[in-house]
Amino acid sequence: MEGFLAGLHRSPFRGFSLEFTEHRAYQAGDELRYLDWRILGRCDRLFVKQFEEETNLRSMILVDASRSMAWRGSPERLTKRAYADRLGAALALILLRQRDATGLVTFDEQVRQVIPARVKAGQWTRIVRGLLDTPDGQGTAAHAALQRLTALLARRGMVVLISDLLFDRDLALAALRYLRHRGHQVVVFHLMDPAEVELEGPPEVRFRDPESALSVVVRPRELARAYADTVRREIAAWRTACRRHGIAYHHVQTDMPFGMALRLLTT
Amino acid sequence: MTFIHPLALLGLAAAAIPALLHLLQRRVPPELDFPAVRYLSAAERESARRLKLRHLLLLILRTALIIVIVLAAARPLVRVRGGGAHEPTALVVVLDNSPSSGAVVNGRLVLDRLRVEAHSSISRTTSADRVWLMLADGVLRGGTREALLASVDSVTPGWQRLDIVQAVERASRLVNAQPSPGREVHVLSDLQRTALVPGRADVPRGVRVLALEPGRAVPNRGIAAVHVTEGAAVIELAGSTAGAVTTEPVPVTIRIGGERGERDRGEIAARGLATPGDRADSGLSGSVVTVSLPAQSLAPGWWVGEAALEPDELRADDRRRFAWRVATPARVTATPAAGGFVAAALAVLREAHRVADGTGRDVVITGGESPTGTRSILQPPSDPALVGQANRGLASRGVSWHWGLSGSPGPIVAPQVSIIDGVQVTRRYRLEGAGAGDTLATVNGEPWLIRSGTLVLLGSRLDTAWTALPAAPGFVPFVDALVNRLVRGEADVTMAEGAPRVEFRLRGADTVGATVFGPDPRESDLTPASASVAIAALGGEERAEVLNDSAFASEGFSGTRRADISGLLLGLALLLAFTDLGVATRTR
């Protein structure tokens, strides 16, 4: 068993615990106490019993705090960052309630807050405070911070990334692939404001990227269709790439109720 | 292209509005934060060409839309071949109502067809046009359209021949002097070959001459002239065959006298046959019929007669009137000095009973002596030394004319005595004087033959040393005219164009001459000119066209015909607007 408290989740590790799962041939070095004597008596062959043990989950919630997250398309809606904070806090509460060790990492260009995964009392409060204490970032190269994060997540567990994914997809995927390679279960929540999905605005407008000096003058009405197509292709590209690498991908718009977003994680 | 409301074209400046709006809108766009600019950039990169094309297309469509609307508001008029109104035009309609227009072709009067086209031409004029009507009399009639239409409706075949070449030249000069944009001459004529061949109209540049194609040629025969002499009437025929070969002789009748009030004076009626010529294309044209007249049975005096052919397609030339002077021959005496040529001529005339011997002397022909008879024909003396004496003799008779110095040689010009016209004079005296007297002939513009009272003075002796006249064929008829007509103060019977009639010239109570009116003999030839000949005569290919009825109607005013295309432009504007809407919505 990995960790110190049995949780509700199946452990990814085969071990010797209470729940028998299967037999395997004995190998030199195996503990003799797990030998199945009955088979030995009947068949005169050496098998050891294997057990699957319930274990607690180590979850790390990674919240993108870059500047692009501090945007909303309408005053009636939450910013992506606010939505991500609430979604992260809710997720942390659920995990902690089921006794999973849960931690938090916020990042923009740099790693801003790191709250190690714990299951002790007050952890949720610390996570919430960590979210509140993380200002809106300035940086744009979130994928760089993501790559650095992989070094911090040494112990295998679940990694939940909540981000608008407005960074270099290949670099970000490389980092996520690395986490997956390290044995982490990776879940990506791709946050988008509805206004980022359907382009609207005045007849002609200069849209400025808050993270960079990039700006572009467009007529939203005439570019809306091409933009929507581009967004759909981008989402599809993320989904395909994540699926290829065993990463769970969920597209979430900030007008989506939190319950629905959380349910995505359990399905 | 012209415009009814040209000031509306100022609105073309509005064509710059789409481009200006485009520039102004681009100047200060609002700036908004948008995190997904990278998606926008990608979308824009992919759509850049399509959007650029769309913007360009919309700019063009909207600019074109404004231009088309402004043009439509200006009410443009463009040239069209058929239909539509025309620009102000100066128009002369030449309606040929000469006698030949009275011919009947296919049961219809030629003039009726011409009148319909003239009516159509004038009907299509507007109040902005200037229109004249020219008939065969050559008079240019102006006036309102209604007045001219009434004139056209009342036109009947006339008796005057129309010189089409001259008429077109006059008409084209008139319309060319007008400030109107359009200048046309419509020629509605049967385009007789004889009326076109002689010349070519000088038509100014910019004047269009449209001639109606002549109808089918029909055969015709007519009487060109009638000459009555003692015992015979010579009838000249004219006409055209239209390709038909006529072999049967044509009866000709002649009647003299018998009119109301003349029955008691006598009457002659005779009949002859005219034989067609051997050429199929000439038919009766040029034929001469001599009809023998009965022995002299008419009392002296002036007689009016008429020669007639059987009726054919053109009735106007089937009858021709004439005047004949029946008189007793003059009793003539020639003095020895009158010369041998005069004596010989008198001998011939005496044989023909044109002069008579008698106890009294009506006429004396002298050779320089003083006049002695009632009427004298005086030649200058052969000896220059006797000229003074002869002049004194004239003066003693109260004659204001006398022989002067020698004059230069030259041809005789004698419109009243056509038989000596053009005969050469080598020696002469100038006839000098003033006051009463008729100049009957001139040489080099100076009097050569003078009648003064009962005297006739010659500038030359009737001798071959002075003039070629005695050797000319017309010498005997000239002497006949001198003694029987000129010395009596009578004029020759002249021919004139007009309604058939005879008008007598009077001097006091005496009838001294007659003018016979009738149609020009060339009117009898109904052969139409070919299109190439007609075009050449009416100004050439650049100016003139010969058109059939339908083409004539469509080509009239076509040079300046305009149609208002504002409706078409508005339709185009609507199409542009829909296209713009489609491009603006479907390409979004």
Coordinates of N, CA, C and O in Angstrom, one line a residue, chain A residues 77-180:
Chain A
R77 N -20.5 36.5 -15.6 CA -19.8 35.2 -15.4 C -18.6 35.4 -14.6 O -18.0 36.5 -14.4
L78 N -18.1 34.3 -14.1 CA -16.8 34.3 -13.3 C -15.7 34.3 -14.3 O -15.8 33.9 -15.5
T79 N -14.6 34.9 -13.8 CA -13.4 34.7 -14.6 C -13.0 33.3 -14.7 O -13.4 32.5 -13.8
K80 N -12.2 32.9 -15.6 CA -11.7 31.6 -15.7 C -10.9 31.2 -14.5 O -11.0 30.1 -13.9
R81 N -10.2 32.2 -13.9 CA -9.4 31.9 -12.7 C -10.3 31.6 -11.6 O -10.1 30.7 -10.8
A82 N -11.4 32.5 -11.4 CA -12.3 32.3 -10.3 C -13.0 31.0 -10.4 O -13.2 30.2 -9.4
Y83 N -13.4 30.6 -11.7 CA -14.1 29.3 -11.9 C -13.1 28.2 -11.5 O -13.5 27.2 -10.9
A84 N -11.8 28.4 -12.0 CA -10.9 27.3 -11.7 C -10.6 27.2 -10.2 O -10.5 26.0 -9.7
D85 N -10.6 28.3 -9.5 CA -10.4 28.2 -8.0 C -11.5 27.5 -7.3 O -11.3 26.6 -6.5
R86 N -12.7 27.8 -7.8 CA -13.9 27.2 -7.1 C -14.0 25.7 -7.5 O -14.3 24.8 -6.7
L87 N -13.6 25.4 -8.8 CA -13.7 24.0 -9.2 C -12.6 23.2 -8.4 O -12.8 22.1 -7.9
G88 N -11.4 23.8 -8.3 CA -10.3 23.2 -7.6 C -10.6 23.0 -6.1 O -10.4 21.9 -5.5
A89 N -11.2 24.0 -5.5 CA -11.6 23.9 -4.1 C -12.6 22.8 -3.9 O -12.5 22.0 -2.9
A90 N -13.6 22.8 -4.8 CA -14.7 21.8 -4.6 C -14.1 20.4 -4.8 O -14.4 19.4 -4.1
L91 N -13.2 20.2 -5.7 CA -12.6 19.0 -6.0 C -11.7 18.5 -4.8 O -11.8 17.3 -4.4
A92 N -11.0 19.5 -4.3 CA -10.2 19.2 -3.1 C -11.0 18.7 -1.9 O -10.7 17.8 -1.2
L93 N -12.1 19.4 -1.7 CA -13.0 19.1 -0.6 C -13.5 17.6 -0.8 O -13.6 16.9 0.2
I94 N -13.9 17.3 -2.0 CA -14.4 16.0 -2.3 C -13.3 14.9 -2.0 O -13.6 13.9 -1.3
L95 N -12.1 15.2 -2.4 CA -11.0 14.2 -2.3 C -10.7 14.1 -0.8 O -10.5 13.0 -0.3
L96 N -10.7 15.2 -0.1 CA -10.3 15.2 1.3 C -11.4 14.5 2.1 O -11.1 13.8 3.0
R97 N -12.6 14.7 1.7 CA -13.7 14.1 2.4 C -13.6 12.5 2.3 O -14.1 11.8 3.2
Q98 N -13.1 12.1 1.2 CA -12.9 10.6 1.1 C -11.5 10.1 1.5 O -11.1 9.1 1.0
R99 N -10.9 11.0 2.2 CA -9.7 10.7 2.8 C -8.5 10.5 1.9 O -7.6 9.7 2.1
D100 N -8.6 11.2 0.8 CA -7.5 11.2 -0.2 C -6.6 12.4 0.1 O -7.0 13.5 0.4
A101 N -5.3 12.1 0.1 CA -4.3 13.1 0.3 C -4.4 14.1 -0.9 O -4.3 13.6 -2.0
T102 N -4.6 15.3 -0.6 CA -4.8 16.3 -1.7 C -3.9 17.5 -1.5 O -3.8 18.0 -0.4
G103 N -3.3 17.9 -2.6 CA -2.4 19.0 -2.5 C -2.8 20.0 -3.6 O -3.7 19.8 -4.4
L104 N -2.1 21.1 -3.6 CA -2.4 22.2 -4.6 C -1.1 22.8 -5.1 O -0.1 23.0 -4.3
V105 N -1.1 23.0 -6.4 CA 0.0 23.8 -7.0 C -0.7 24.9 -7.9 O -1.5 24.5 -8.7
T106 N -0.3 26.1 -7.6 CA -0.7 27.1 -8.6 C 0.6 27.6 -9.3 O 1.7 27.7 -8.7
F107 N 0.3 28.0 -10.5 CA 1.5 28.4 -11.3 C 1.1 29.4 -12.5 O -0.1 29.4 -12.9
D108 N 2.0 30.2 -12.8 CA 1.9 30.9 -14.1 C 3.2 30.6 -14.9 O 3.4 29.5 -15.4
E109 N 4.0 31.7 -14.9 CA 5.3 31.4 -15.5 C 6.2 30.6 -14.6 O 7.1 29.8 -14.9
Q110 N 5.8 30.8 -13.3 CA 6.6 30.1 -12.2 C 5.5 29.4 -11.4 O 4.4 29.7 -11.4
V111 N 6.1 28.5 -10.6 CA 5.3 27.8 -9.6 C 5.0 28.8 -8.4 O 6.0 29.3 -7.8
R112 N 3.8 29.2 -8.2 CA 3.5 30.2 -7.2 C 3.2 29.6 -5.8 O 3.7 30.1 -4.8
Q113 N 2.4 28.6 -5.8 CA 2.0 28.0 -4.5 C 2.2 26.5 -4.6 O 1.7 25.9 -5.6
V114 N 2.7 25.9 -3.6 CA 2.8 24.5 -3.5 C 2.3 24.0 -2.1 O 2.9 24.4 -1.1
I115 N 1.2 23.4 -2.1 CA 0.7 22.8 -0.8 C 0.7 21.3 -1.0 O 0.0 20.7 -1.8
P116 N 1.6 20.7 -0.3 CA 1.8 19.2 -0.4 C 0.5 18.5 -0.1 O -0.4 19.0 0.6
A117 N 0.4 17.3 -0.7 CA -0.8 16.5 -0.5 C -0.8 16.0 0.9 O 0.1 15.3 1.4
R118 N -1.9 16.3 1.6 CA -2.1 15.8 2.9 C -3.6 15.5 3.0 O -4.4 15.9 2.3
V119 N -3.9 14.8 4.1 CA -5.3 14.4 4.4 C -5.7 14.9 5.8 O -6.8 14.7 6.2
K120 N -4.8 15.6 6.4 CA -5.0 16.0 7.8 C -6.0 17.1 7.8 O -6.3 17.8 6.8
A121 N -6.6 17.4 9.0 CA -7.6 18.4 9.1 C -7.0 19.8 8.8 O -5.8 20.0 9.1
G122 N -7.7 20.6 8.2 CA -7.3 22.0 7.9 C -6.6 22.0 6.5 O -6.2 23.1 6.1
Q123 N -6.5 20.8 5.9 CA -5.8 20.9 4.6 C -6.6 21.6 3.6 O -6.1 22.4 2.8
W124 N -8.0 21.5 3.7 CA -8.8 22.2 2.7 C -8.7 23.7 2.8 O -8.6 24.4 1.9
T125 N -8.6 24.1 4.1 CA -8.5 25.5 4.4 C -7.2 26.0 3.8 O -7.1 27.1 3.2
R126 N -6.1 25.2 4.0 CA -4.9 25.6 3.4 C -4.9 25.7 1.9 O -4.4 26.6 1.3
I127 N -5.6 24.7 1.3 CA -5.7 24.8 -0.1 C -6.5 26.0 -0.6 O -6.0 26.7 -1.5
V128 N -7.6 26.3 0.1 CA -8.4 27.5 -0.3 C -7.5 28.8 -0.1 O -7.5 29.7 -0.9
R129 N -6.8 28.8 1.0 CA -6.0 30.0 1.3 C -4.9 30.1 0.2 O -4.5 31.2 -0.3
G130 N -4.4 28.9 -0.2 CA -3.4 28.9 -1.2 C -3.9 29.5 -2.5 O -3.3 30.2 -3.3
L131 N -5.2 29.1 -2.8 CA -5.8 29.7 -4.0 C -6.0 31.1 -3.9 O -5.7 31.9 -4.9
L132 N -6.4 31.6 -2.8 CA -6.7 33.0 -2.6 C -5.4 33.8 -2.6 O -5.4 35.0 -3.0
D133 N -4.4 33.2 -2.1 CA -3.2 34.0 -2.0 C -2.4 34.0 -3.3 O -1.4 34.7 -3.4
T134 N -2.9 33.3 -4.2 CA -2.1 33.3 -5.5 C -2.7 34.4 -6.4 O -3.9 34.4 -6.8
P135 N -2.0 35.5 -6.6 CA -2.5 36.5 -7.5 C -2.6 36.1 -9.0 O -2.0 35.1 -9.3
D136 N -3.3 36.9 -9.7 CA -3.3 36.6 -11.2 C -1.9 36.8 -11.7 O -1.3 37.9 -11.5
G137 N -1.5 35.9 -12.4 CA -0.1 35.9 -12.9 C 0.1 36.9 -14.0 O -0.8 37.6 -14.6
Q138 N 1.3 37.1 -14.4 CA 1.7 37.9 -15.4 C 2.2 37.1 -16.6 O 2.2 37.6 -17.8
G139 N 2.7 36.0 -16.3 CA 3.4 35.3 -17.3 C 2.5 34.6 -18.4 O 1.3 34.7 -18.4
T140 N 3.2 34.2 -19.4 CA 2.6 33.6 -20.5 C 3.0 32.1 -20.7 O 2.3 31.4 -21.3
A141 N 4.2 31.8 -20.3 CA 4.8 30.5 -20.6 C 4.5 29.5 -19.5 O 5.3 29.0 -18.8
A142 N 3.2 29.2 -19.4 CA 2.7 28.3 -18.4 C 3.3 26.9 -18.6 O 3.5 26.2 -17.6
H143 N 3.5 26.5 -19.8 CA 4.0 25.2 -20.1 C 5.4 25.0 -19.4 O 5.7 23.9 -19.0
A144 N 6.1 26.1 -19.3 CA 7.5 25.9 -18.6 C 7.3 25.6 -17.2 O 8.0 24.7 -16.6
A145 N 6.3 26.2 -16.5 CA 6.1 25.9 -15.1 C 5.6 24.5 -15.0 O 5.9 23.8 -14.0
L146 N 4.8 24.1 -15.9 CA 4.2 22.7 -15.9 C 5.3 21.7 -16.0 O 5.3 20.7 -15.3
Q147 N 6.3 22.0 -16.8 CA 7.4 21.1 -16.9 C 8.2 21.0 -15.6 O 8.7 19.9 -15.1
R148 N 8.3 22.2 -15.0 CA 9.0 22.1 -13.7 C 8.2 21.4 -12.6 O 8.8 20.8 -11.7
L149 N 6.9 21.5 -12.7 CA 6.1 20.8 -11.7 C 6.3 19.3 -11.7 O 6.1 18.7 -10.7
T150 N 6.6 18.7 -12.8 CA 6.7 17.3 -12.9 C 7.8 16.8 -11.9 O 7.7 15.6 -11.4
A151 N 8.8 17.6 -11.7 CA 9.8 17.2 -10.7 C 9.3 17.2 -9.3 O 9.8 16.5 -8.4
L152 N 8.3 18.1 -9.0 CA 7.8 18.1 -7.7 C 6.9 16.9 -7.3 O 6.7 16.6 -6.2
L153 N 6.3 16.4 -8.4 CA 5.3 15.3 -8.1 C 6.0 14.0 -8.2 O 5.9 13.3 -9.2
A154 N 6.8 13.7 -7.2 CA 7.6 12.5 -7.3 C 6.7 11.2 -7.0 O 6.9 10.2 -7.7
R155 N 5.8 11.3 -6.1 CA 5.0 10.1 -5.7 C 3.8 10.0 -6.7 O 3.2 11.0 -7.0
R156 N 3.5 8.8 -7.1 CA 2.5 8.6 -8.1 C 1.1 8.9 -7.5 O 0.9 8.7 -6.3
G157 N 0.3 9.4 -8.2 CA -1.1 9.8 -7.8 C -1.9 10.4 -8.9 O -1.6 10.1 -10.1
M158 N -2.9 11.1 -8.5 CA -3.7 11.7 -9.5 C -3.3 13.2 -9.6 O -3.2 13.9 -8.7
V159 N -3.2 13.6 -10.9 CA -2.9 15.1 -11.1 C -4.0 15.7 -11.9 O -4.4 15.1 -13.0
V160 N -4.6 16.7 -11.4 CA -5.7 17.4 -12.0 C -5.3 18.7 -12.4 O -4.9 19.6 -11.6
L161 N -5.3 19.0 -13.8 CA -4.8 20.3 -14.3 C -6.0 21.1 -14.7 O -6.9 20.6 -15.5
I162 N -6.2 22.2 -14.1 CA -7.3 23.1 -14.5 C -6.7 24.4 -15.1 O -6.0 25.2 -14.4
S163 N -6.9 24.5 -16.4 CA -6.2 25.5 -17.1 C -7.0 25.9 -18.4 O -7.9 25.1 -18.9
D164 N -6.8 27.1 -19.0 CA -7.4 27.4 -20.3 C -6.5 26.9 -21.4 O -6.9 27.1 -22.6
L165 N -5.4 26.3 -21.1 CA -4.5 25.6 -22.1 C -4.1 26.6 -23.1 O -3.8 26.2 -24.3
L166 N -4.0 27.9 -22.8 CA -3.5 28.8 -23.8 C -2.0 28.9 -23.8 O -1.4 29.9 -23.5
F167 N -1.4 27.8 -24.0 CA 0.0 27.8 -24.2 C 0.4 26.7 -25.2 O -0.5 26.1 -25.7
D168 N 1.7 26.6 -25.4 CA 2.1 25.8 -26.5 C 1.7 24.3 -26.2 O 2.1 23.7 -25.2
R169 N 0.9 23.8 -27.1 CA 0.3 22.5 -26.9 C 1.3 21.4 -26.8 O 1.3 20.5 -26.0
D170 N 2.3 21.4 -27.7 CA 3.3 20.4 -27.8 C 4.1 20.3 -26.5 O 4.3 19.2 -25.9
L171 N 4.5 21.5 -26.1 CA 5.3 21.5 -24.8 C 4.5 21.1 -23.6 O 5.0 20.3 -22.8
A172 N 3.3 21.5 -23.6 CA 2.4 21.2 -22.5 C 2.1 19.7 -22.5 O 2.2 19.0 -21.4
L173 N 1.9 19.1 -23.6 CA 1.6 17.7 -23.7 C 2.9 16.9 -23.4 O 2.7 15.8 -22.8
A174 N 4.0 17.4 -23.7 CA 5.2 16.7 -23.3 C 5.3 16.6 -21.8 O 5.7 15.5 -21.2
A175 N 5.0 17.7 -21.1 CA 5.0 17.6 -19.6 C 4.0 16.7 -19.1 O 4.2 15.9 -18.2
L176 N 2.8 16.7 -19.7 CA 1.7 15.8 -19.2 C 2.0 14.3 -19.5 O 1.7 13.4 -18.7
R177 N 2.6 14.1 -20.7 CA 3.1 12.8 -21.0 C 4.1 12.3 -20.0 O 4.1 11.1 -19.6
Y178 N 4.9 13.2 -19.6 CA 6.0 12.8 -18.6 C 5.3 12.3 -17.3 O 5.7 11.3 -16.7
L179 N 4.3 13.1 -16.9 CA 3.6 12.8 -15.7 C 2.9 11.4 -15.8 O 3.0 10.6 -14.9
R180 N 2.4 11.2 -17.0 CA 1.7 10.0 -17.2 C 2.7 8.8 -17.2 O 2.5 7.7 -16.7

